[in-house]
MMTF fields as JSON, N, C-alpha, C and O atoms, coordinates in Angstrom:
{
  "mmtfVersion": "1.0.0",
  "mmtfProducer": "UNKNOWN",
  "numBonds": 423,
  "numAtoms": 424,
  "numGroups": 106,
  "numChains": 1,
  "numModels": 1,
  "chainsPerModel": [1],
  "groupsPerChain": [106],
  "chainIdList": ["A"],
  "bondAtomList": [4, 2, 8, 6, 12, 10, 16, 14, 20, 18, 24, 22, 28, 26, 32, 30, 36, 34, 40, 38, 44, 42, 48, 46, 52, 50, 56, 54, 60, 58, 64, 62, 68, 66, 72, 70, 76, 74, 80, 78, 84, 82, 88, 86, 92, 90, 96, 94, 100, 98, 104, 102, 108, 106, 112, 110, 116, 114, 120, 118, 124, 122, 128, 126, 132, 130, 136, 134, 140, 138, 144, 142, 148, 146, 152, 150, 156, 154, 160, 158, 164, 162, 168, 166, 172, 170, 176, 174, 180, 178, 184, 182, 188, 186, 192, 190, 196, 194, 200, 198, 204, 202, 208, 206, 212, 210, 216, 214, 220, 218, 224, 222, 228, 226, 232, 230, 236, 234, 240, 238, 244, 242, 248, 246, 252, 250, 256, 254, 260, 258, 264, 262, 268, 266, 272, 270, 276, 274, 280, 278, 284, 282, 288, 286, 292, 290, 296, 294, 300, 298, 304, 302, 308, 306, 312, 310, 316, 314, 320, 318, 324, 322, 328, 326, 332, 330, 336, 334, 340, 338, 344, 342, 348, 346, 352, 350, 356, 354, 360, 358, 364, 362, 368, 366, 372, 370, 376, 374, 380, 378, 384, 382, 388, 386, 392, 390, 396, 394, 400, 398, 404, 402, 408, 406, 412, 410, 416, 414, 420, 418],
  "bondOrderList": [1, 1, 1, 1, 1, 1, 1, 1, 1, 1, 1, 1, 1, 1, 1, 1, 1, 1, 1, 1, 1, 1, 1, 1, 1, 1, 1, 1, 1, 1, 1, 1, 1, 1, 1, 1, 1, 1, 1, 1, 1, 1, 1, 1, 1, 1, 1, 1, 1, 1, 1, 1, 1, 1, 1, 1, 1, 1, 1, 1, 1, 1, 1, 1, 1, 1, 1, 1, 1, 1, 1, 1, 1, 1, 1, 1, 1, 1, 1, 1, 1, 1, 1, 1, 1, 1, 1, 1, 1, 1, 1, 1, 1, 1, 1, 1, 1, 1, 1, 1, 1, 1, 1, 1, 1],
  "groupList": [{"groupName": "UNK", "atomNameList": ["N", "CA", "C", "O"], "elementList": ["N", "C", "C", "O"], "formalChargeList": [0, 0, 0, 0], "bondAtomList": [1, 0, 2, 1, 3, 2], "bondOrderList": [1, 1, 2], "singleLetterCode": "X", "chemCompType": "L-PEPTIDE LINKING"}],
  "groupTypeList": [0, 0, 0, 0, 0, 0, 0, 0, 0, 0, 0, 0, 0, 0, 0, 0, 0, 0, 0, 0, 0, 0, 0, 0, 0, 0, 0, 0, 0, 0, 0, 0, 0, 0, 0, 0, 0, 0, 0, 0, 0, 0, 0, 0, 0, 0, 0, 0, 0, 0, 0, 0, 0, 0, 0, 0, 0, 0, 0, 0, 0, 0, 0, 0, 0, 0, 0, 0, 0, 0, 0, 0, 0, 0, 0, 0, 0, 0, 0, 0, 0, 0, 0, 0, 0, 0, 0, 0, 0, 0, 0, 0, 0, 0, 0, 0, 0, 0, 0, 0, 0, 0, 0, 0, 0, 0],
  "groupIdList": [1, 2, 3, 4, 5, 6, 7, 8, 9, 10, 11, 12, 13, 14, 15, 16, 17, 18, 19, 20, 21, 22, 23, 24, 25, 26, 27, 28, 29, 30, 31, 32, 33, 34, 35, 36, 37, 38, 39, 40, 41, 42, 43, 44, 45, 46, 47, 48, 49, 50, 51, 52, 53, 54, 55, 56, 57, 58, 59, 60, 61, 62, 63, 64, 65, 66, 67, 68, 69, 70, 71, 72, 73, 74, 75, 76, 77, 78, 79, 80, 81, 82, 83, 84, 85, 86, 87, 88, 89, 90, 91, 92, 93, 94, 95, 96, 97, 98, 99, 100, 101, 102, 103, 104, 105, 106],
  "secStructList": [7, 7, 1, 7, 7, 7, 1, 1, 7, 2, 2, 2, 2, 2, 2, 2, 2, 6, 7, 7, 7, 1, 6, 6, 2, 2, 2, 2, 2, 2, 2, 2, 2, 2, 2, 6, 6, 6, 2, 2, 2, 2, 6, 6, 1, 7, 1, 5, 7, 1, 1, 7, 6, 6, 7, 1, 5, 1, 1, 1, 1, 1, 7, 7, 2, 2, 2, 2, 2, 2, 2, 2, 2, 2, 2, 2, 2, 2, 2, 6, 6, 6, 6, 7, 1, 7, 7, 6, 6, 6, 1, 1, 7, 7, 4, 4, 4, 4, 1, 1, 4, 4, 4, 7, 7, 7],
  "xCoordList": [-0.35, -1.547, -2.979, -3.8, -3.107, -4.026, -5.661, -6.891, -4.332, -5.165, -4.905, -4.894, -4.726, -4.531, -6.31, -7.474, -5.958, -6.822, -7.014, -7.577, -6.257, -6.129, -7.426, -8.056, -7.57, -8.082, -7.873, -8.362, -7.394, -6.625, -5.934, -6.138, -5.342, -4.801, -3.385, -3.038, -2.759, -1.291, -1.088, -0.75, -1.536, -1.926, -2.438, -1.726, -3.14, -3.832, -3.333, -3.594, -2.176, -1.089, 0.062, 0.662, 0.488, 1.762, 1.565, 2.398, -0.137, -0.258, -0.039, 0.798, -0.867, -0.272, 0.931, 1.421, 1.593, 3.22, 3.503, 3.732, 3.465, 3.881, 5.239, 6.244, 4.924, 6.103, 5.766, 4.764, 6.176, 6.214, 7.292, 7.513, 7.91, 8.566, 8.099, 7.347, 8.626, 8.795, 9.236, 8.791, 10.331, 11.416, 10.96, 11.571, 9.932, 9.033, 7.541, 6.784, 7.222, 6.1, 6.075, 4.924, 6.95, 6.389, 6.55, 5.786, 7.247, 7.303, 5.744, 5.174, 5.46, 4.693, 2.662, 1.777, 2.86, 1.838, 2.097, 1.102, 2.823, 3.135, 2.694, 2.268, 2.938, 2.561, 0.495, -0.285, 0.409, -1.28, -1.747, -2.661, -0.837, -1.38, -1.741, -2.886, -0.876, -0.699, -1.562, -2.426, -1.421, -2.542, -4.301, -5.145, -4.538, -5.6, -6.008, -7.13, -4.859, -5.33, -5.207, -5.578, -4.775, -4.955, -6.35, -7.169, -6.417, -7.95, -9.064, -10.077, -9.135, -9.938, -10.256, -11.271, -8.785, -8.545, -10.009, -11.064, -9.46, -10.248, -11.353, -11.989, -12.025, -13.716, -14.361, -15.42, -13.799, -13.987, -14.926, -16.121, -13.774, -14.259, -13.723, -13.396, -13.691, -12.768, -13.804, -14.805, -12.674, -12.789, -13.858, -15.066, -12.175, -13.087, -13.043, -12.294, -14.279, -14.957, -14.364, -14.283, -13.862, -12.774, -13.672, -14.01, -13.95, -15.045, -15.709, -16.448, -15.922, -16.877, -18.096, -18.132, -19.181, -20.208, -20.65, -21.68, -19.899, -19.941, -19.1, -18.898, -18.71, -17.467, -17.963, -19.081, -17.066, -17.777, -18.113, -19.007, -17.508, -17.885, -17.27, -16.282, -17.515, -17.323, -16.038, -15.535, -15.784, -14.439, -13.671, -14.006, -12.479, -12.196, -12.432, -11.613, -13.24, -13.668, -14.366, -14.238, -15.229, -16.224, -15.984, -16.76, -14.527, -14.167, -14.17, -13.473, -15.226, -15.513, -14.934, -14.325, -14.857, -13.644, -13.061, -11.877, -14.218, -13.718, -12.415, -11.372, -12.841, -11.71, -10.833, -9.713, -10.83, -9.557, -8.711, -7.542, -9.756, -8.434, -7.477, -6.454, -7.986, -7.595, -6.197, -4.998, -6.77, -5.831, -4.24, -3.099, -4.771, -3.7, -3.182, -2.006, -3.545, -3.314, -1.681, -0.504, -2.95, -1.763, -0.741, 0.425, -0.954, 0.437, 1.317, 2.454, 0.706, 1.95, 3.153, 4.332, 2.668, 2.629, 4.045, 5.236, 3.553, 4.528, 5.545, 6.664, 5.254, 6.498, 7.017, 7.995, 6.916, 8.31, 8.224, 8.424, 7.923, 8.403, 9.055, 9.293, 9.102, 10.179, 11.712, 12.544, 11.935, 12.635, 13.372, 14.338, 12.421, 12.119, 11.793, 11.337, 12.206, 11.518, 10.33, 9.328, 10.342, 8.505, 8.316, 9.133, 7.105, 6.284, 5.042, 4.709, 4.167, 2.768, 1.936, 0.937, 2.136, 1.817, 2.119, 1.552, 2.774, 3.089, 2.353, 1.701, 2.386, 2.19, 0.436, -0.253, 0.381, -1.266, -2.377, -1.996, -3.815, -4.282, -3.79, -3.601, -3.699, -4.025, -5.38, -6.356, -5.377, -6.058, -7.151, -8.36, -6.572, -7.239, -8.145, -8.957, -7.635, -8.66, -9.754, -10.203, -10.632, -11.962, -12.829, -14.01, -11.496, -12.858, -13.456, -14.461, -12.655, -12.985, -14.582, -15.553, -14.349, -15.766, -16.765, -16.937, -17.629, -19.086, -18.992, -20.029, -17.548, -17.468, -17.358, -17.734, -16.964, -16.462, -17.865, -19.025, -17.516, -18.59, -18.184, -17.085, -19.421, -18.892, -19.356, -19.077],
  "yCoordList": [-33.5, -32.364, -32.366, -31.617, -33.766, -33.965, -33.434, -33.466, -32.955, -31.816, -30.378, -29.354, -30.296, -29.003, -27.603, -27.709, -27.008, -26.227, -24.071, -23.118, -24.264, -22.506, -22.818, -23.804, -21.511, -20.866, -20.332, -19.226, -20.751, -20.747, -22.08, -23.082, -22.291, -22.652, -22.829, -21.891, -23.703, -23.191, -22.121, -20.943, -23.221, -21.986, -21.041, -20.037, -20.979, -19.309, -18.141, -16.96, -19.025, -18.026, -17.633, -16.583, -18.914, -18.601, -17.715, -16.852, -17.84, -17.27, -15.836, -15.055, -15.484, -13.695, -13.5, -12.605, -14.319, -14.164, -13.677, -12.499, -14.419, -14.566, -15.584, -15.445, -16.918, -17.823, -19.046, -18.934, -19.569, -20.396, -21.686, -22.234, -22.007, -23.06, -23.407, -22.743, -24.591, -25.731, -25.216, -25.217, -24.743, -24.559, -23.78, -24.151, -22.832, -22.533, -22.678, -22.055, -23.802, -23.947, -24.562, -24.531, -25.043, -25.454, -24.207, -24.258, -23.082, -21.682, -20.867, -20.356, -21.017, -20.421, -20.9, -20.184, -22.181, -23.46, -22.648, -22.262, -22.511, -22.147, -20.91, -20.712, -19.755, -18.276, -18.58, -18.117, -19.408, -19.885, -19.943, -19.414, -20.808, -20.927, -20.213, -20.294, -19.442, -18.3, -17.107, -16.562, -16.879, -16.185, -16.513, -15.633, -17.587, -18.312, -18.965, -19.431, -19.003, -18.692, -17.462, -17.356, -16.383, -14.888, -14.452, -13.776, -15.133, -14.645, -15.565, -14.892, -16.684, -17.368, -16.882, -17.027, -16.08, -15.694, -13.804, -13.523, -13.18, -11.873, -12.379, -11.978, -13.525, -13.246, -14.244, -14.742, -14.61, -16.348, -16.992, -17.219, -17.374, -18.808, -18.83, -18.001, -20.738, -21.577, -20.366, -19.651, -20.807, -20.264, -21.559, -21.671, -22.705, -23.927, -24.919, -24.973, -25.67, -25.987, -27.349, -28.107, -27.346, -28.712, -29.662, -30.846, -28.257, -28.949, -27.635, -27.76, -26.221, -25.512, -25.357, -25.372, -25.176, -25.383, -24.28, -24.24, -22.701, -21.475, -21.463, -20.426, -22.467, -22.079, -21.003, -20.492, -20.812, -19.739, -20.784, -20.416, -21.8, -22.948, -23.657, -23.575, -24.884, -25.936, -26.792, -27.899, -25.812, -26.498, -24.887, -23.79, -25.372, -23.285, -23.437, -22.82, -24.025, -23.306, -22.565, -21.401, -22.802, -21.746, -20.43, -19.725, -20.348, -19.065, -17.606, -17.156, -16.848, -16.082, -14.99, -14.579, -14.033, -13.051, -12.435, -12.388, -11.883, -10.58, -11.721, -11.342, -12.71, -13.463, -13.884, -13.976, -14.259, -15.282, -14.123, -14.022, -13.127, -11.329, -10.838, -10.181, -11.278, -10.186, -11.668, -11.419, -13.15, -14.114, -14.261, -14.357, -14.227, -14.342, -12.212, -12.238, -11.277, -10.289, -10.346, -9.989, -11.251, -11.08, -12.053, -11.68, -13.379, -13.955, -13.66, -14.13, -12.495, -11.331, -10.802, -11.133, -9.943, -9.388, -10.427, -10.13, -11.291, -12.166, -12.381, -12.01, -13.147, -13.402, -12.202, -12.18, -11.363, -9.722, -8.795, -7.594, -9.295, -9.014, -10.37, -10.237, -11.149, -12.049, -11.955, -12.065, -11.692, -11.862, -10.285, -10.227, -9.226, -7.951, -8.357, -9.417, -7.017, -6.742, -6.38, -6.687, -5.581, -4.89, -4.636, -4.082, -5.073, -5.144, -4.5, -4.212, -4.135, -3.684, -4.74, -4.227, -6.135, -6.464, -6.284, -6.702, -5.821, -5.391, -4.675, -4.715, -3.805, -1.672, -1.294, -0.412, -2.597, -1.944, -2.583, -3.627, -2.12, -2.379, -1.478, -0.279, -2.678, -2.366, -2.203, -2.758, -1.472, -0.953, -2.035, -1.803, -3.259, -4.503, -5.443, -6.343, -4.824, -5.247, -5.373, -6.224, -4.42, -4.258, -5.084, -5.009, -6.147, -7.197, -8.191, -8.842, -8.228, -9.409, -8.734, -9.402, -7.129, -6.942, -7.869, -8.601, -7.876, -8.681, -10.194, -10.761, -10.809, -12.141, -12.382, -13.53, -11.651, -11.274, -12.13, -11.89, -12.95, -13.161, -12.45, -12.544, -11.759, -10.953, -11.471, -10.961],
  "zCoordList": [0.131, 0.512, 0.49, -0.039, 1.453, 1.608, 2.552, 2.593, 3.191, 4.763, 3.958, 4.642, 2.735, 2.18, 2.657, 2.27, 3.159, 3.407, 2.966, 3.505, 1.872, 1.41, 0.855, 0.473, 0.975, 0.121, -1.047, -1.28, -1.656, -3.05, -3.78, -3.096, -4.719, -5.088, -5.895, -6.613, -5.83, -5.747, -6.771, -6.656, -8.31, -9.529, -9.092, -9.061, -8.832, -8.598, -8.24, -8.47, -7.321, -6.544, -7.021, -6.789, -8.008, -9.176, -9.953, -10.231, -10.652, -11.705, -10.963, -11.415, -9.729, -9.087, -9.162, -9.852, -8.454, -8.332, -10.026, -10.3, -10.746, -12.026, -11.996, -12.694, -10.735, -11.225, -12.389, -13.095, -12.449, -13.663, -13.93, -15.011, -12.572, -11.986, -10.757, -10.043, -10.516, -9.423, -8.157, -7.009, -8.782, -7.458, -5.536, -4.534, -5.51, -4.834, -4.7, -3.956, -5.73, -4.839, -3.213, -2.777, -2.346, -1.214, -0.432, 0.533, -0.455, -0.37, -0.184, 0.78, -1.401, -2.158, -0.992, -0.524, -1.047, -0.249, 1.215, 1.828, 1.512, 2.881, 3.472, 4.61, 2.091, 2.014, 2.43, 3.263, 1.493, 1.431, 2.537, 3.169, 2.713, 4.206, 5.196, 5.643, 5.673, 6.84, 6.207, 6.894, 5.452, 4.325, 4.426, 4.256, 4.656, 5.155, 6.193, 6.39, 7.025, 8.591, 9.058, 10.227, 8.503, 9.234, 8.849, 9.474, 7.41, 6.929, 7.849, 8.035, 8.365, 9.055, 10.424, 11.106, 10.725, 12.616, 12.048, 12.616, 11.055, 10.516, 10.681, 11.656, 9.715, 9.459, 10.297, 9.915, 11.475, 12.882, 12.182, 12.375, 10.899, 10.726, 9.543, 8.693, 9.762, 8.455, 7.168, 7.218, 6.07, 4.758, 3.982, 3.777, 3.62, 3.328, 4.75, 5.726, 4.302, 5.958, 5.7, 4.734, 7.365, 7.712, 8.779, 8.753, 9.986, 11.234, 11.285, 12.261, 10.724, 11.517, 10.242, 9.011, 11.573, 10.36, 10.126, 9.452, 10.7, 9.838, 8.516, 7.884, 8.213, 7.106, 6.262, 6.197, 5.738, 4.5, 3.052, 2.289, 2.818, 1.732, 1.746, 2.475, 0.869, 1.246, 0.232, 0.424, -0.844, -1.326, -1.408, -0.963, -2.211, -2.646, -3.959, -4.64, -4.571, -5.783, -5.293, -5.673, -4.431, -3.897, -3.06, -2.416, -3.32, -2.591, -3.105, -4.015, -2.237, -3.091, -3.295, -2.307, -4.652, -5.212, -4.149, -3.816, -3.567, -2.298, -1.237, -0.703, -1.251, 0.119, -0.86, -0.357, -2.339, -2.984, -3.216, -3.588, -2.847, -3.902, -2.75, -2.944, -1.432, -0.095, -0.199, -0.069, -0.459, -0.103, -0.894, -0.441, -2.206, -3.521, -2.951, -2.588, -2.886, -2.233, -1.216, -1.237, -0.211, 1.308, 0.728, 0.863, 0.026, -0.412, -1.168, -1.145, -2.256, -2.966, -1.86, -1.991, -0.776, 0.204, 0.872, 0.966, 1.13, 1.964, 1.28, 1.636, -0.037, -1.095, -1.211, -0.464, -1.651, -1.978, -0.849, -1.032, 0.377, 0.766, 2.209, 3.41, 1.583, 2.688, 2.815, 1.914, 4.334, 4.424, 5.412, 6.172, 4.96, 5.564, 6.918, 7.347, 7.636, 9.752, 9.429, 10.074, 8.227, 8.278, 7.028, 6.292, 6.69, 5.542, 5.533, 6.683, 4.626, 4.836, 5.731, 6.236, 6.045, 6.74, 8.414, 9.423, 8.274, 9.928, 10.322, 11.365, 9.374, 9.923, 10.44, 10.952, 9.904, 10.392, 9.424, 8.893, 9.053, 8.128, 6.68, 6.475, 5.845, 3.895, 3.468, 3.973, 2.586, 1.532, 1.049, 1.068, 0.608, 0.681, 1.64, 1.429, 2.768, 4.233, 4.378, 5.145, 3.561, 3.667, 2.702, 2.363, 2.285, 1.383, 1.969, 1.682, 2.894, 4.038, 4.935, 5.288, 5.107, 5.823, 5.887, 6.861, 4.606, 4.187, 5.04, 5.384, 5.352, 5.135, 6.935, 7.169, 8.225, 9.468, 10.085, 9.751, 10.852, 11.793, 13.507, 14.053, 14.077, 14.697, 15.801, 16.887]
}
């Protein structure tokens, strides 16, 4: 997982999801990466720096709590609504989307 650029660790996501087994680690990492990519699109910059000079931080340990919380809540939505044709993610802005407002580049 050397090219991992998620905004939260697998351990943090598993704690959020209350998952204490490894069977779904790959799925959870996929959700972390999807949530991080969505977060980067909303913010207009990388969260954990890979090549963007405007990246929010240099490592996953430095991700601001509001961004970390947004990613964890999005991972939770993806995990809990997997297989659903319509979820809170698809139906518009969620109450916690405002957590990213201070980190967006316009």
